[in-house]
mmCIF file of C-alpha atoms and ligand atoms in Angstrom:
data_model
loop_
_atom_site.group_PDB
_atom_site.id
_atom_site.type_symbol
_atom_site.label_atom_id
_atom_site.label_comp_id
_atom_site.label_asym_id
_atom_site.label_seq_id
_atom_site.Cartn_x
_atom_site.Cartn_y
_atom_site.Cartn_z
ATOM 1 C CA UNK A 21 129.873 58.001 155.209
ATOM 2 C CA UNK A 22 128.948 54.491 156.537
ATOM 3 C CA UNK A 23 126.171 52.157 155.899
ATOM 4 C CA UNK A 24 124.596 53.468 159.069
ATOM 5 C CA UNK A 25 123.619 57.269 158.216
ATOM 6 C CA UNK A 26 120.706 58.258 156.756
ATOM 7 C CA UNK A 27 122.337 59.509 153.245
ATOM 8 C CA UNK A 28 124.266 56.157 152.589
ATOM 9 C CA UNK A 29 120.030 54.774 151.840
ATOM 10 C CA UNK A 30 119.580 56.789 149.265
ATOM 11 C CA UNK A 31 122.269 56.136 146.373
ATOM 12 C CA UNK A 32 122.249 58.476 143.094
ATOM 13 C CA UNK A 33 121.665 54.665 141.235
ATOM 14 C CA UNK A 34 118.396 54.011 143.655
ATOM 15 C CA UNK A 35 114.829 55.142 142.012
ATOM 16 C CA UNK A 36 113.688 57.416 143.881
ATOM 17 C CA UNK A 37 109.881 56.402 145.253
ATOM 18 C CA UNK A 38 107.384 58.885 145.357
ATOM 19 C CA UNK A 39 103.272 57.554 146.321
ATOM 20 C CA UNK A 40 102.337 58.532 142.700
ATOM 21 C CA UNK A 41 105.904 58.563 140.945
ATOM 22 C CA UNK A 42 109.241 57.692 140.846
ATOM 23 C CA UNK A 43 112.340 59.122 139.657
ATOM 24 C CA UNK A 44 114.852 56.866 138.062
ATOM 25 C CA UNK A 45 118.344 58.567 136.237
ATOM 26 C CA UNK A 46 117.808 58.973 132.780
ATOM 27 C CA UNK A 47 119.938 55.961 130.784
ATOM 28 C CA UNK A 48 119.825 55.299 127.134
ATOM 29 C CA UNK A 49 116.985 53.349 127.139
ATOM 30 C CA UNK A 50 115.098 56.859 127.276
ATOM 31 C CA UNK A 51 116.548 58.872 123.822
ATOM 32 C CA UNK A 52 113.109 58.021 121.897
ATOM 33 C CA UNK A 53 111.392 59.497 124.718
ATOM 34 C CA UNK A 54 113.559 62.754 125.032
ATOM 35 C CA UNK A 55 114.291 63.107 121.067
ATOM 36 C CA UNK A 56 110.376 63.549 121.402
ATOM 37 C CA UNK A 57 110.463 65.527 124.456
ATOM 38 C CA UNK A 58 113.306 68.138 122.734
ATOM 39 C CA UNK A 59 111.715 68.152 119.278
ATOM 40 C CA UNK A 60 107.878 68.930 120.144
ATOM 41 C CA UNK A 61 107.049 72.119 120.906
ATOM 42 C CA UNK A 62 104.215 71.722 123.126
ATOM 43 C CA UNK A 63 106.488 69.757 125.538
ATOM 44 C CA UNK A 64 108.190 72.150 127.080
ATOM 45 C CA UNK A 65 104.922 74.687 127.538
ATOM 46 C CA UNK A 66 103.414 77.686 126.774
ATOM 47 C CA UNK A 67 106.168 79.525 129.214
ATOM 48 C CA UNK A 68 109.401 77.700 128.318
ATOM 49 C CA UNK A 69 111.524 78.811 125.243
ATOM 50 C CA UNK A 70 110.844 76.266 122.027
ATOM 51 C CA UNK A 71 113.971 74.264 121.911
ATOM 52 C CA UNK A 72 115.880 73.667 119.422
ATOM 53 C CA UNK A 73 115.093 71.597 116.967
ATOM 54 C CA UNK A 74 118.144 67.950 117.069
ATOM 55 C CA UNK A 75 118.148 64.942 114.901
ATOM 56 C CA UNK A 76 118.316 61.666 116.985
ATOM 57 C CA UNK A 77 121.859 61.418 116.532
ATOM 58 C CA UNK A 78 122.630 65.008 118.165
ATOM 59 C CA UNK A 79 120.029 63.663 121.283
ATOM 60 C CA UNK A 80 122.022 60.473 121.467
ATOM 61 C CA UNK A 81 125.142 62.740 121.883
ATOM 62 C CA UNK A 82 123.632 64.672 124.540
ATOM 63 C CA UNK A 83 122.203 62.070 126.764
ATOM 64 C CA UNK A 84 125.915 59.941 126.420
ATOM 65 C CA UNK A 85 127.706 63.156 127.351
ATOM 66 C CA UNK A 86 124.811 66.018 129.256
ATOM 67 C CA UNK A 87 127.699 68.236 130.446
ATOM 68 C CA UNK A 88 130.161 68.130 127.365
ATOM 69 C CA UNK A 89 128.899 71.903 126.066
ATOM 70 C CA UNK A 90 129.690 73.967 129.480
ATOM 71 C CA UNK A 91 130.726 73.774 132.956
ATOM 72 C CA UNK A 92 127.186 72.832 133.958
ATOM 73 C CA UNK A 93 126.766 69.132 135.447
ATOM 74 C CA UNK A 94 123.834 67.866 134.454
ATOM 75 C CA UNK A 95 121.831 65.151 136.644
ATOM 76 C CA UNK A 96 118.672 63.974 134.806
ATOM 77 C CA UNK A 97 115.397 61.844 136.289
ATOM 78 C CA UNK A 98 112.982 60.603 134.567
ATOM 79 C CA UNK A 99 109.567 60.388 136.120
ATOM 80 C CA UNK A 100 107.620 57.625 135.673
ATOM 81 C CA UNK A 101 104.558 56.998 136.884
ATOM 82 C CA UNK A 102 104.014 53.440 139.359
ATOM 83 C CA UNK A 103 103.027 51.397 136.264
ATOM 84 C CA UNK A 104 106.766 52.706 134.575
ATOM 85 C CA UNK A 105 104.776 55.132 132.442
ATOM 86 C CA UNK A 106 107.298 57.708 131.358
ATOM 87 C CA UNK A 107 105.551 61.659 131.950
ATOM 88 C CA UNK A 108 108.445 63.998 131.964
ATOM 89 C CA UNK A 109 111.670 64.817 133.699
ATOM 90 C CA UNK A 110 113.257 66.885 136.519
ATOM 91 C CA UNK A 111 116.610 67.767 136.483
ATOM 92 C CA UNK A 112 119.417 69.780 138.985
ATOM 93 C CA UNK A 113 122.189 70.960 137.826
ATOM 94 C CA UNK A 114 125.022 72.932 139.317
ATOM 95 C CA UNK A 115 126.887 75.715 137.673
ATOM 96 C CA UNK A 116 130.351 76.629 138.016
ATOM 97 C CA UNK A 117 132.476 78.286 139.441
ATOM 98 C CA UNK A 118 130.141 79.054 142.235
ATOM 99 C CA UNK A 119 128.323 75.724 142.608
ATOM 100 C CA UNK A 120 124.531 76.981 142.492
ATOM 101 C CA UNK A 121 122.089 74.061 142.368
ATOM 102 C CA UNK A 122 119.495 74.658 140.407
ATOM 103 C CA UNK A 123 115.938 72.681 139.813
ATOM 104 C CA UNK A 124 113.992 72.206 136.131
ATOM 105 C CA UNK A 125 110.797 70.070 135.539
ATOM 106 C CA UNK A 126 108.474 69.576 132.725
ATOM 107 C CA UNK A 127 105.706 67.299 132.208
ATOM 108 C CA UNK A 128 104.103 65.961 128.653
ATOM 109 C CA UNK A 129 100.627 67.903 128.322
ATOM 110 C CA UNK A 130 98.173 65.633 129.455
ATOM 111 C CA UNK A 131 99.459 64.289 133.010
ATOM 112 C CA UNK A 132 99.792 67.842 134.270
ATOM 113 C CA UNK A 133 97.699 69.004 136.887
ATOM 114 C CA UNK A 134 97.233 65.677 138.223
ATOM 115 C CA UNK A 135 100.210 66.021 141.453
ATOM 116 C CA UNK A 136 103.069 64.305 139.753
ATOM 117 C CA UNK A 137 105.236 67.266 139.568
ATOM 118 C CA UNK A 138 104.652 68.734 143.121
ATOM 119 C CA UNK A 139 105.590 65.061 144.506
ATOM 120 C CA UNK A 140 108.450 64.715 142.256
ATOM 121 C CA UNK A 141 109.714 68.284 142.622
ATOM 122 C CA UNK A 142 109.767 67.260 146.680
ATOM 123 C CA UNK A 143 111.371 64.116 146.093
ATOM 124 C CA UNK A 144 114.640 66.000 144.096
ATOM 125 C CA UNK A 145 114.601 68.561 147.512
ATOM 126 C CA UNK A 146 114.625 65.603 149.442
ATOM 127 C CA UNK A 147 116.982 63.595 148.032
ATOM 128 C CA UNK A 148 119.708 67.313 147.419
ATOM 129 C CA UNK A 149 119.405 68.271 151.515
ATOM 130 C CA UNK A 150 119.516 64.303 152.270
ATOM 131 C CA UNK A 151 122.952 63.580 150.044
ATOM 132 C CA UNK A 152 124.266 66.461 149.761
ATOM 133 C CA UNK A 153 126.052 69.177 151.799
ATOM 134 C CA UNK A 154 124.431 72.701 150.108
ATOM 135 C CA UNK A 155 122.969 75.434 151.821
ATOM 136 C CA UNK A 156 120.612 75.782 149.055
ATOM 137 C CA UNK A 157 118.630 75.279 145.772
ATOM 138 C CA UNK A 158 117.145 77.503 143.097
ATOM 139 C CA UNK A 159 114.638 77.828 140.599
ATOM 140 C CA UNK A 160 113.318 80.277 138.054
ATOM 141 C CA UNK A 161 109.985 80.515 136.562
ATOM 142 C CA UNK A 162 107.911 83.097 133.785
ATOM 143 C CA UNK A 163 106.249 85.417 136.700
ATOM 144 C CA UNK A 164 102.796 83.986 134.024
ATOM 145 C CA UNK A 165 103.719 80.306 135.045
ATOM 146 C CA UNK A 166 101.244 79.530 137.785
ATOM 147 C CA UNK A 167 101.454 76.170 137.788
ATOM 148 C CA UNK A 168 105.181 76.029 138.603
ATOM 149 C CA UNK A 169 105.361 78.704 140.797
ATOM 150 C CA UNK A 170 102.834 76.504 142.897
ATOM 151 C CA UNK A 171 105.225 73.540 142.796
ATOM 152 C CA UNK A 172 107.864 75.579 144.036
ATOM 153 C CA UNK A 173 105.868 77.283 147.291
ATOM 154 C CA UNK A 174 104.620 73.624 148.278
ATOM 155 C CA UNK A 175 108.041 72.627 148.228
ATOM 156 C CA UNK A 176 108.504 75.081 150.850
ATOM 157 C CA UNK A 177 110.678 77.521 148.389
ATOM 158 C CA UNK A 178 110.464 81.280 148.560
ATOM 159 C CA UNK A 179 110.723 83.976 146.167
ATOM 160 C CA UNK A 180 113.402 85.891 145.991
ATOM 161 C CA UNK A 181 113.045 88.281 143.314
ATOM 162 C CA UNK A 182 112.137 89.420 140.080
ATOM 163 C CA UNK A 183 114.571 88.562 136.717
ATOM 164 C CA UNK A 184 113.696 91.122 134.182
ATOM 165 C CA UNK A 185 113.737 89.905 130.397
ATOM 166 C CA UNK A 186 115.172 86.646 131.733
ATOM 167 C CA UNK A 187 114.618 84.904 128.788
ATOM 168 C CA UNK A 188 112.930 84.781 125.188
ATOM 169 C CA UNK A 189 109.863 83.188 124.987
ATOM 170 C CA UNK A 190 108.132 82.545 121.615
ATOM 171 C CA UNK A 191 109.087 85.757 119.707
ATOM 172 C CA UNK A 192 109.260 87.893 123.077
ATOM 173 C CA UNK A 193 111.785 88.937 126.284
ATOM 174 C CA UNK A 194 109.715 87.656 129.967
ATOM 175 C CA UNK A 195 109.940 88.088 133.215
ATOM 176 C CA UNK A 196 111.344 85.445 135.483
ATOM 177 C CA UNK A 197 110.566 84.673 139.282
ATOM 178 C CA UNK A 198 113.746 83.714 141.222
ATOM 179 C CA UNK A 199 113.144 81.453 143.810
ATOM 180 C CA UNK A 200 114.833 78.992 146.286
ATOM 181 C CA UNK A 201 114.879 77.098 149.256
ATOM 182 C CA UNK A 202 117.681 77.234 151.828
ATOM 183 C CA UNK A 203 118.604 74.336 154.003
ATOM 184 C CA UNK A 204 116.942 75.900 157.493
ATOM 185 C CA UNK A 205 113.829 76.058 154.889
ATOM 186 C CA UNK A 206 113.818 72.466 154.284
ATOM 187 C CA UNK A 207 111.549 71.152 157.199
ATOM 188 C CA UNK A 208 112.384 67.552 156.612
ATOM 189 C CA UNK A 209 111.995 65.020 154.006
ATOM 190 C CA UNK A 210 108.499 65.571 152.791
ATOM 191 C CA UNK A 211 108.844 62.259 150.366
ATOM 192 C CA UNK A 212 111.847 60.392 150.768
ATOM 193 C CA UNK A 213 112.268 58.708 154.482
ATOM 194 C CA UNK A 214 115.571 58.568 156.449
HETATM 195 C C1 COA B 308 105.041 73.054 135.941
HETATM 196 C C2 COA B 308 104.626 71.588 135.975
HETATM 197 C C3 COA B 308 105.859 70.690 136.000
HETATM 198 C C4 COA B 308 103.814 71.358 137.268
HETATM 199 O O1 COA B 308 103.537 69.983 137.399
HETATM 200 P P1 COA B 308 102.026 69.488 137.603
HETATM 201 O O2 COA B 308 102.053 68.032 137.796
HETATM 202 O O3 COA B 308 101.191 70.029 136.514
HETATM 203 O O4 COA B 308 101.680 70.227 138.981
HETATM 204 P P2 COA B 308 100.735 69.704 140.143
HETATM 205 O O5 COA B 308 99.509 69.096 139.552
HETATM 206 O O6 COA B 308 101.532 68.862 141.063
HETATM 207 O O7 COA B 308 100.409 71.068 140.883
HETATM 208 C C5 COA B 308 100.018 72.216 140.147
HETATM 209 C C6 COA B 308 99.495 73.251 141.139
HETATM 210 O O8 COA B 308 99.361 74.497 140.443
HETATM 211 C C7 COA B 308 98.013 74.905 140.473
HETATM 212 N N1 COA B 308 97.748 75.555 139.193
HETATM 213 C C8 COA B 308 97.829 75.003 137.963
HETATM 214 N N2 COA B 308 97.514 75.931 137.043
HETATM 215 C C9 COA B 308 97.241 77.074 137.725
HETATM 216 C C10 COA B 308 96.839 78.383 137.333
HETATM 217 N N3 COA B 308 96.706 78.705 136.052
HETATM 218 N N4 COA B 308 96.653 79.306 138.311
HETATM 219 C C11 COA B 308 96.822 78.994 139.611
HETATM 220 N N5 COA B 308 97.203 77.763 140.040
HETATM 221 C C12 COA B 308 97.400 76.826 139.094
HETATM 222 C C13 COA B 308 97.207 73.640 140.677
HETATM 223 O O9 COA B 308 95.933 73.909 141.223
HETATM 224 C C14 COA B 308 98.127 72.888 141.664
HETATM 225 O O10 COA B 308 98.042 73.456 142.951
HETATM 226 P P3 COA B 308 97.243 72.717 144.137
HETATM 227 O O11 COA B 308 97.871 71.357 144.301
HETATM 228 O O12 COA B 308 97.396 73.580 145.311
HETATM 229 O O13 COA B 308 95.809 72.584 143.673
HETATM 230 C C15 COA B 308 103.741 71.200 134.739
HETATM 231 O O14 COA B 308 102.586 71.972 134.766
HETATM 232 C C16 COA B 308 104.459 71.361 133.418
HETATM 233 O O15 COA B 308 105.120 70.448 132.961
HETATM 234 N N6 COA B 308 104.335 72.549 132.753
HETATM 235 C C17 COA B 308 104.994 72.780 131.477
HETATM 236 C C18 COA B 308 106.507 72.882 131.627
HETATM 237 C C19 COA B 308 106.896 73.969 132.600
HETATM 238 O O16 COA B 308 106.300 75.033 132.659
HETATM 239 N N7 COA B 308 107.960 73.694 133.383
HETATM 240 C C20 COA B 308 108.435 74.600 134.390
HETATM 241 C C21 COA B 308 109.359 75.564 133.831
HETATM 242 S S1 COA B 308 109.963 76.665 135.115
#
């Protein structure tokens, strides 16, 4: 790749520049903010299982090394909002040994519903079909999670299926939504400019 093509602008060390948010890698500058983020269960919502419970220690460990427990690779963002408030996080990660990307997003209660996680689930779409060479992306959401499954349709993803008793939810097995966006999908960068 030279300096000339489109992909060679946007660097994985670049913050990502949304109109409302950014996205900057997570760096260890952030643990206070994730040891929160892991710890409190209203965090993750009413749809996502309740995490377990680390000491700070355990989260330091985690954000120095995201992919030491499986053959998952990890790539965190925080978002921020323009003033470098930090709301919440989106993540891909790809699992071996077939490679699927997959998307996850959460947002601390009280900047949700505002737009921040439709522009900075676009700018992560963006920024995979930009830099990298993948056919496609995935996501999975509690069939109850509106809010999420909204995200995912403005991002121009498409559901795929139903996951039944995908995972365990506060004391009980759920139904997931698969969904994902393939490359001839994609009509463009929505966010992110060539
Ligand atoms: C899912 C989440 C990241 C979405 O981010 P957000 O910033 O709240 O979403 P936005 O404000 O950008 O958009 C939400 C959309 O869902 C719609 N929506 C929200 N609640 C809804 C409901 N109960 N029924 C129908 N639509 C709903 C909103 O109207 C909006 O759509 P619109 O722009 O067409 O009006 C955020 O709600 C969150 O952090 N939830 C808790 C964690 C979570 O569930 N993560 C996803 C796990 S798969």
């Amino acid at each position: 790749m030279n300096n000339n093509t489109p992909h060679a602008q946007i660097g994985a060390k670049e913050m990502l520049e949304g109109k409302k948010v950014r996205l900057r890698l997570r760096d260890k500058e952030d643990l206070d903010f994730f040891w929160e983020f892991w710890n409190n269960i209203n965090y993750y919502g009413e749809y996502e299982a309740i995490q377990h419970q680390i000491t700070k220690g355990e989260a330091e460990k985690r954000i120095e090394n995201p992919s030491s427990n499986s053959g998952v690779e990890w790539t965190w963002f925080v978002i921020e909002k323009k003033d470098g408030t930090k709301i919440g996080f989106i993540i891909y990660f790809t699992v071996q040994p077939f490679g699927e990307i997959h998307v996850g997003y959460a947002l601390i209660p009280n900047e949700r519903d505002k737009g921040y996680g439709t522009e900075a689930l676009q700018i992560v779409i963006d920024y995979l079909f930009l830099t990298k060479d993948i056919m496609r992306v995935q996501a999975s959401t509690d069939v109850r999670n509106k809010a999420s499954q909204r995200i995912l349709e403005k991002a121009d993803f498409k559901k795929e299926g139903v996951i039944r008793k995908g995972s365990f939810v506060r004391g009980q097995w759920a139904d997931e939504y698969l969904y994902g966006i393939l490359r001839e999908d994609w009509k463009g960068p929505k966010i992110l400019t060539k």
